[in-house]
């Protein structure tokens, strides 16, 4: 199965990378850009064949390694 | 308008971050994980109100700043 994990900083957590991208875009003339947030997306193959089991497994991976749940939230897609 | 940009390394380009995540997951006992690829996702607000124009604008941002088109590909969503 194919898994996709989106990891984003929680709302309210200062996104310094996003701020840097935002001012770079402003510097290039795109002044209408606001609220830039930068996240990570991980894709991978999974040996599991059951969708529900795979989702539980990927969520465990997020809690343990892929996301820092103190400041980041994640979303899991399994297909 | 809300724009979302997904930036991924092109297939064939060695993803060292993905490899590191993969071996970390193997080390934690998830041996069934394969082909981990790590990408960036950027979300932002855009002043433009026309969808087609916004999409063109965001693509220009990708070409100029957000993606390194030599090794990365990107996908734009505007809503």
PDB file of C-alpha atoms in Angstrom:
ATOM      1  CA  UNK A   1       0.000   0.000   0.000  1.00  0.00           C
ATOM      2  CA  UNK A   2       1.014   3.592  -0.627  1.00  0.00           C
ATOM      3  CA  UNK A   3       1.054   5.913   2.373  1.00  0.00           C
ATOM      4  CA  UNK A   4       1.252   9.693   2.357  1.00  0.00           C
ATOM      5  CA  UNK A   5       1.912  11.682   5.518  1.00  0.00           C
ATOM      6  CA  UNK A   6       1.526  15.462   5.706  1.00  0.00           C
ATOM      7  CA  UNK A   7       3.293  17.111   8.643  1.00  0.00           C
ATOM      8  CA  UNK A   8       2.598  20.767   9.420  1.00  0.00           C
ATOM      9  CA  UNK A   9       3.444  23.108  12.248  1.00  0.00           C
ATOM     10  CA  UNK A  10       0.415  23.654  14.465  1.00  0.00           C
ATOM     11  CA  UNK A  11      -1.410  26.965  14.030  1.00  0.00           C
ATOM     12  CA  UNK A  12       0.158  29.544  16.327  1.00  0.00           C
ATOM     13  CA  UNK A  13       3.622  28.021  16.157  1.00  0.00           C
ATOM     14  CA  UNK A  14       5.948  30.490  14.428  1.00  0.00           C
ATOM     15  CA  UNK A  15       6.963  29.141  11.025  1.00  0.00           C
ATOM     16  CA  UNK A  16      10.360  30.741  10.381  1.00  0.00           C
ATOM     17  CA  UNK A  17      10.842  28.905   7.095  1.00  0.00           C
ATOM     18  CA  UNK A  18       7.449  30.166   5.934  1.00  0.00           C
ATOM     19  CA  UNK A  19       8.336  33.719   6.964  1.00  0.00           C
ATOM     20  CA  UNK A  20      11.599  33.497   5.000  1.00  0.00           C
ATOM     21  CA  UNK A  21       9.761  32.262   1.887  1.00  0.00           C
ATOM     22  CA  UNK A  22       7.154  35.003   2.323  1.00  0.00           C
ATOM     23  CA  UNK A  23       9.691  37.823   2.433  1.00  0.00           C
ATOM     24  CA  UNK A  24      11.587  36.307  -0.504  1.00  0.00           C
ATOM     25  CA  UNK A  25       8.331  36.273  -2.525  1.00  0.00           C
ATOM     26  CA  UNK A  26       7.612  39.871  -1.497  1.00  0.00           C
ATOM     27  CA  UNK A  27      11.137  40.782  -2.563  1.00  0.00           C
ATOM     28  CA  UNK A  28      10.457  39.296  -6.000  1.00  0.00           C
ATOM     29  CA  UNK A  29       7.345  41.438  -6.391  1.00  0.00           C
ATOM     30  CA  UNK A  30       4.607  39.041  -5.255  1.00  0.00           C
ATOM     31  CA  UNK A  31       3.216  41.303  -2.552  1.00  0.00           C
ATOM     32  CA  UNK A  32      -0.188  39.601  -2.400  1.00  0.00           C
ATOM     33  CA  UNK A  33       1.232  36.497  -0.728  1.00  0.00           C
ATOM     34  CA  UNK A  34       0.325  36.011   2.936  1.00  0.00           C
ATOM     35  CA  UNK A  35       0.469  33.367   5.659  1.00  0.00           C
ATOM     36  CA  UNK A  36       3.079  31.101   4.107  1.00  0.00           C
ATOM     37  CA  UNK A  37       3.413  27.804   5.976  1.00  0.00           C
ATOM     38  CA  UNK A  38       5.929  25.148   5.044  1.00  0.00           C
ATOM     39  CA  UNK A  39       5.328  21.509   5.854  1.00  0.00           C
ATOM     40  CA  UNK A  40       6.769  18.130   5.051  1.00  0.00           C
ATOM     41  CA  UNK A  41       5.179  15.419   2.979  1.00  0.00           C
ATOM     42  CA  UNK A  42       6.419  11.851   3.194  1.00  0.00           C
ATOM     43  CA  UNK A  43       5.399   9.111   0.796  1.00  0.00           C
ATOM     44  CA  UNK A  44       6.299   5.462   1.109  1.00  0.00           C
ATOM     45  CA  UNK A  45       5.314   1.898   0.324  1.00  0.00           C
ATOM     46  CA  UNK A  46       3.978  -0.319   3.055  1.00  0.00           C
ATOM     47  CA  UNK A  47       3.920  -4.120   3.243  1.00  0.00           C
ATOM     48  CA  UNK A  48       0.513  -4.159   4.996  1.00  0.00           C
ATOM     49  CA  UNK A  49      -2.456  -5.083   2.822  1.00  0.00           C
ATOM     50  CA  UNK A  50      -5.314  -4.087   5.130  1.00  0.00           C
ATOM     51  CA  UNK A  51      -6.175  -0.394   4.865  1.00  0.00           C
ATOM     52  CA  UNK A  52      -7.292   0.135   8.468  1.00  0.00           C
ATOM     53  CA  UNK A  53      -4.270  -1.727   9.842  1.00  0.00           C
ATOM     54  CA  UNK A  54      -1.951   0.264   7.587  1.00  0.00           C
ATOM     55  CA  UNK A  55      -3.468   3.541   8.771  1.00  0.00           C
ATOM     56  CA  UNK A  56      -2.988   2.578  12.425  1.00  0.00           C
ATOM     57  CA  UNK A  57       0.604   1.582  11.671  1.00  0.00           C
ATOM     58  CA  UNK A  58       1.394   4.863   9.903  1.00  0.00           C
ATOM     59  CA  UNK A  59      -0.172   6.861  12.746  1.00  0.00           C
ATOM     60  CA  UNK A  60       2.098   5.034  15.195  1.00  0.00           C
ATOM     61  CA  UNK A  61       5.095   5.963  12.993  1.00  0.00           C
ATOM     62  CA  UNK A  62       3.997   9.608  13.100  1.00  0.00           C
ATOM     63  CA  UNK A  63       3.675   9.615  16.881  1.00  0.00           C
ATOM     64  CA  UNK A  64       7.036   7.941  17.321  1.00  0.00           C
ATOM     65  CA  UNK A  65       9.223   9.410  14.612  1.00  0.00           C
ATOM     66  CA  UNK A  66       7.729  11.375  11.731  1.00  0.00           C
ATOM     67  CA  UNK A  67       6.120  14.260  13.594  1.00  0.00           C
ATOM     68  CA  UNK A  68       7.024  16.218  16.695  1.00  0.00           C
ATOM     69  CA  UNK A  69       3.517  16.262  18.136  1.00  0.00           C
ATOM     70  CA  UNK A  70       4.339  19.046  20.581  1.00  0.00           C
ATOM     71  CA  UNK A  71       4.507  21.562  17.738  1.00  0.00           C
ATOM     72  CA  UNK A  72       3.398  19.620  14.661  1.00  0.00           C
ATOM     73  CA  UNK A  73       0.173  18.035  13.502  1.00  0.00           C
ATOM     74  CA  UNK A  74      -0.070  15.327  10.854  1.00  0.00           C
ATOM     75  CA  UNK A  75      -2.533  13.857   8.395  1.00  0.00           C
ATOM     76  CA  UNK A  76      -2.321  10.312   7.063  1.00  0.00           C
ATOM     77  CA  UNK A  77      -3.585   9.021   3.709  1.00  0.00           C
ATOM     78  CA  UNK A  78      -3.376   5.342   2.811  1.00  0.00           C
ATOM     79  CA  UNK A  79      -4.311   4.027  -0.629  1.00  0.00           C
TER      80      UNK A  79
ATOM     81  CA  UNK B   1      -7.361  32.400  -2.726  1.00  0.00           C
ATOM     82  CA  UNK B   2      -5.580  29.521  -1.012  1.00  0.00           C
ATOM     83  CA  UNK B   3      -2.631  27.992  -2.830  1.00  0.00           C
ATOM     84  CA  UNK B   4      -0.907  24.705  -2.057  1.00  0.00           C
ATOM     85  CA  UNK B   5       2.387  23.752  -3.646  1.00  0.00           C
ATOM     86  CA  UNK B   6       3.880  20.258  -3.397  1.00  0.00           C
ATOM     87  CA  UNK B   7       7.591  20.031  -4.157  1.00  0.00           C
ATOM     88  CA  UNK B   8       9.208  16.621  -4.573  1.00  0.00           C
ATOM     89  CA  UNK B   9      12.566  15.374  -5.741  1.00  0.00           C
ATOM     90  CA  UNK B  10      12.315  13.964  -9.271  1.00  0.00           C
ATOM     91  CA  UNK B  11      12.283  10.184  -9.548  1.00  0.00           C
ATOM     92  CA  UNK B  12      15.847   8.931  -9.819  1.00  0.00           C
ATOM     93  CA  UNK B  13      17.301  11.730  -7.708  1.00  0.00           C
ATOM     94  CA  UNK B  14      18.732  10.237  -4.505  1.00  0.00           C
ATOM     95  CA  UNK B  15      16.580  11.302  -1.537  1.00  0.00           C
ATOM     96  CA  UNK B  16      19.010  11.222   1.390  1.00  0.00           C
ATOM     97  CA  UNK B  17      16.404  12.496   3.852  1.00  0.00           C
ATOM     98  CA  UNK B  18      14.045   9.750   2.734  1.00  0.00           C
ATOM     99  CA  UNK B  19      16.785   7.144   3.116  1.00  0.00           C
ATOM    100  CA  UNK B  20      17.485   8.377   6.665  1.00  0.00           C
ATOM    101  CA  UNK B  21      13.790   8.176   7.589  1.00  0.00           C
ATOM    102  CA  UNK B  22      13.589   4.709   6.043  1.00  0.00           C
ATOM    103  CA  UNK B  23      16.457   3.304   8.065  1.00  0.00           C
ATOM    104  CA  UNK B  24      15.110   4.954  11.223  1.00  0.00           C
ATOM    105  CA  UNK B  25      11.734   3.256  10.630  1.00  0.00           C
ATOM    106  CA  UNK B  26      13.479  -0.080   9.990  1.00  0.00           C
ATOM    107  CA  UNK B  27      15.402   0.425  13.217  1.00  0.00           C
ATOM    108  CA  UNK B  28      12.119   0.897  15.078  1.00  0.00           C
ATOM    109  CA  UNK B  29      10.811  -2.402  13.730  1.00  0.00           C
ATOM    110  CA  UNK B  30       8.799  -1.248  10.707  1.00  0.00           C
ATOM    111  CA  UNK B  31      10.611  -3.405   8.180  1.00  0.00           C
ATOM    112  CA  UNK B  32       7.829  -3.303   5.590  1.00  0.00           C
ATOM    113  CA  UNK B  33       8.480   0.346   4.743  1.00  0.00           C
ATOM    114  CA  UNK B  34      10.073   1.007   1.341  1.00  0.00           C
ATOM    115  CA  UNK B  35      10.809   3.880  -1.034  1.00  0.00           C
ATOM    116  CA  UNK B  36      10.479   6.737   1.428  1.00  0.00           C
ATOM    117  CA  UNK B  37      10.510  10.125  -0.311  1.00  0.00           C
ATOM    118  CA  UNK B  38      10.380  13.403   1.568  1.00  0.00           C
ATOM    119  CA  UNK B  39       8.963  16.521  -0.042  1.00  0.00           C
ATOM    120  CA  UNK B  40       7.921  20.020   0.906  1.00  0.00           C
ATOM    121  CA  UNK B  41       4.404  21.398   0.966  1.00  0.00           C
ATOM    122  CA  UNK B  42       3.822  25.136   1.023  1.00  0.00           C
ATOM    123  CA  UNK B  43       0.447  26.727   1.671  1.00  0.00           C
ATOM    124  CA  UNK B  44      -0.332  30.421   1.405  1.00  0.00           C
ATOM    125  CA  UNK B  45      -2.975  33.020   0.753  1.00  0.00           C
ATOM    126  CA  UNK B  46      -2.997  34.884  -2.520  1.00  0.00           C
ATOM    127  CA  UNK B  47      -4.530  38.263  -3.330  1.00  0.00           C
ATOM    128  CA  UNK B  48      -5.570  37.143  -6.843  1.00  0.00           C
ATOM    129  CA  UNK B  49      -9.248  36.342  -7.300  1.00  0.00           C
ATOM    130  CA  UNK B  50      -9.147  34.626 -10.697  1.00  0.00           C
ATOM    131  CA  UNK B  51      -8.287  30.932 -10.430  1.00  0.00           C
ATOM    132  CA  UNK B  52      -6.455  30.592 -13.751  1.00  0.00           C
ATOM    133  CA  UNK B  53      -4.442  33.751 -13.129  1.00  0.00           C
ATOM    134  CA  UNK B  54      -3.581  32.602  -9.608  1.00  0.00           C
ATOM    135  CA  UNK B  55      -2.386  29.255 -10.928  1.00  0.00           C
ATOM    136  CA  UNK B  56      -0.135  30.918 -13.489  1.00  0.00           C
ATOM    137  CA  UNK B  57       1.230  33.206 -10.778  1.00  0.00           C
ATOM    138  CA  UNK B  58       1.997  30.336  -8.410  1.00  0.00           C
ATOM    139  CA  UNK B  59       3.688  28.364 -11.193  1.00  0.00           C
ATOM    140  CA  UNK B  60       5.930  31.364 -11.853  1.00  0.00           C
ATOM    141  CA  UNK B  61       6.791  31.450  -8.118  1.00  0.00           C
ATOM    142  CA  UNK B  62       7.736  27.763  -8.298  1.00  0.00           C
ATOM    143  CA  UNK B  63       9.962  28.251 -11.336  1.00  0.00           C
ATOM    144  CA  UNK B  64      11.675  31.253  -9.780  1.00  0.00           C
ATOM    145  CA  UNK B  65      11.931  30.410  -6.080  1.00  0.00           C
ATOM    146  CA  UNK B  66       9.964  27.548  -4.588  1.00  0.00           C
ATOM    147  CA  UNK B  67      11.369  24.605  -6.527  1.00  0.00           C
ATOM    148  CA  UNK B  68      14.773  23.758  -7.924  1.00  0.00           C
ATOM    149  CA  UNK B  69      13.496  22.493 -11.267  1.00  0.00           C
ATOM    150  CA  UNK B  70      16.780  20.754 -12.088  1.00  0.00           C
ATOM    151  CA  UNK B  71      16.131  18.129  -9.422  1.00  0.00           C
ATOM    152  CA  UNK B  72      12.618  18.860  -8.159  1.00  0.00           C
ATOM    153  CA  UNK B  73       9.150  18.700  -9.647  1.00  0.00           C
ATOM    154  CA  UNK B  74       6.137  20.561  -8.307  1.00  0.00           C
ATOM    155  CA  UNK B  75       2.361  20.410  -8.310  1.00  0.00           C
ATOM    156  CA  UNK B  76       0.134  23.439  -7.762  1.00  0.00           C
ATOM    157  CA  UNK B  77      -3.377  23.483  -6.300  1.00  0.00           C
ATOM    158  CA  UNK B  78      -5.404  26.677  -6.113  1.00  0.00           C
ATOM    159  CA  UNK B  79      -8.771  26.851  -4.372  1.00  0.00           C
TER     160      UNK B  79
END
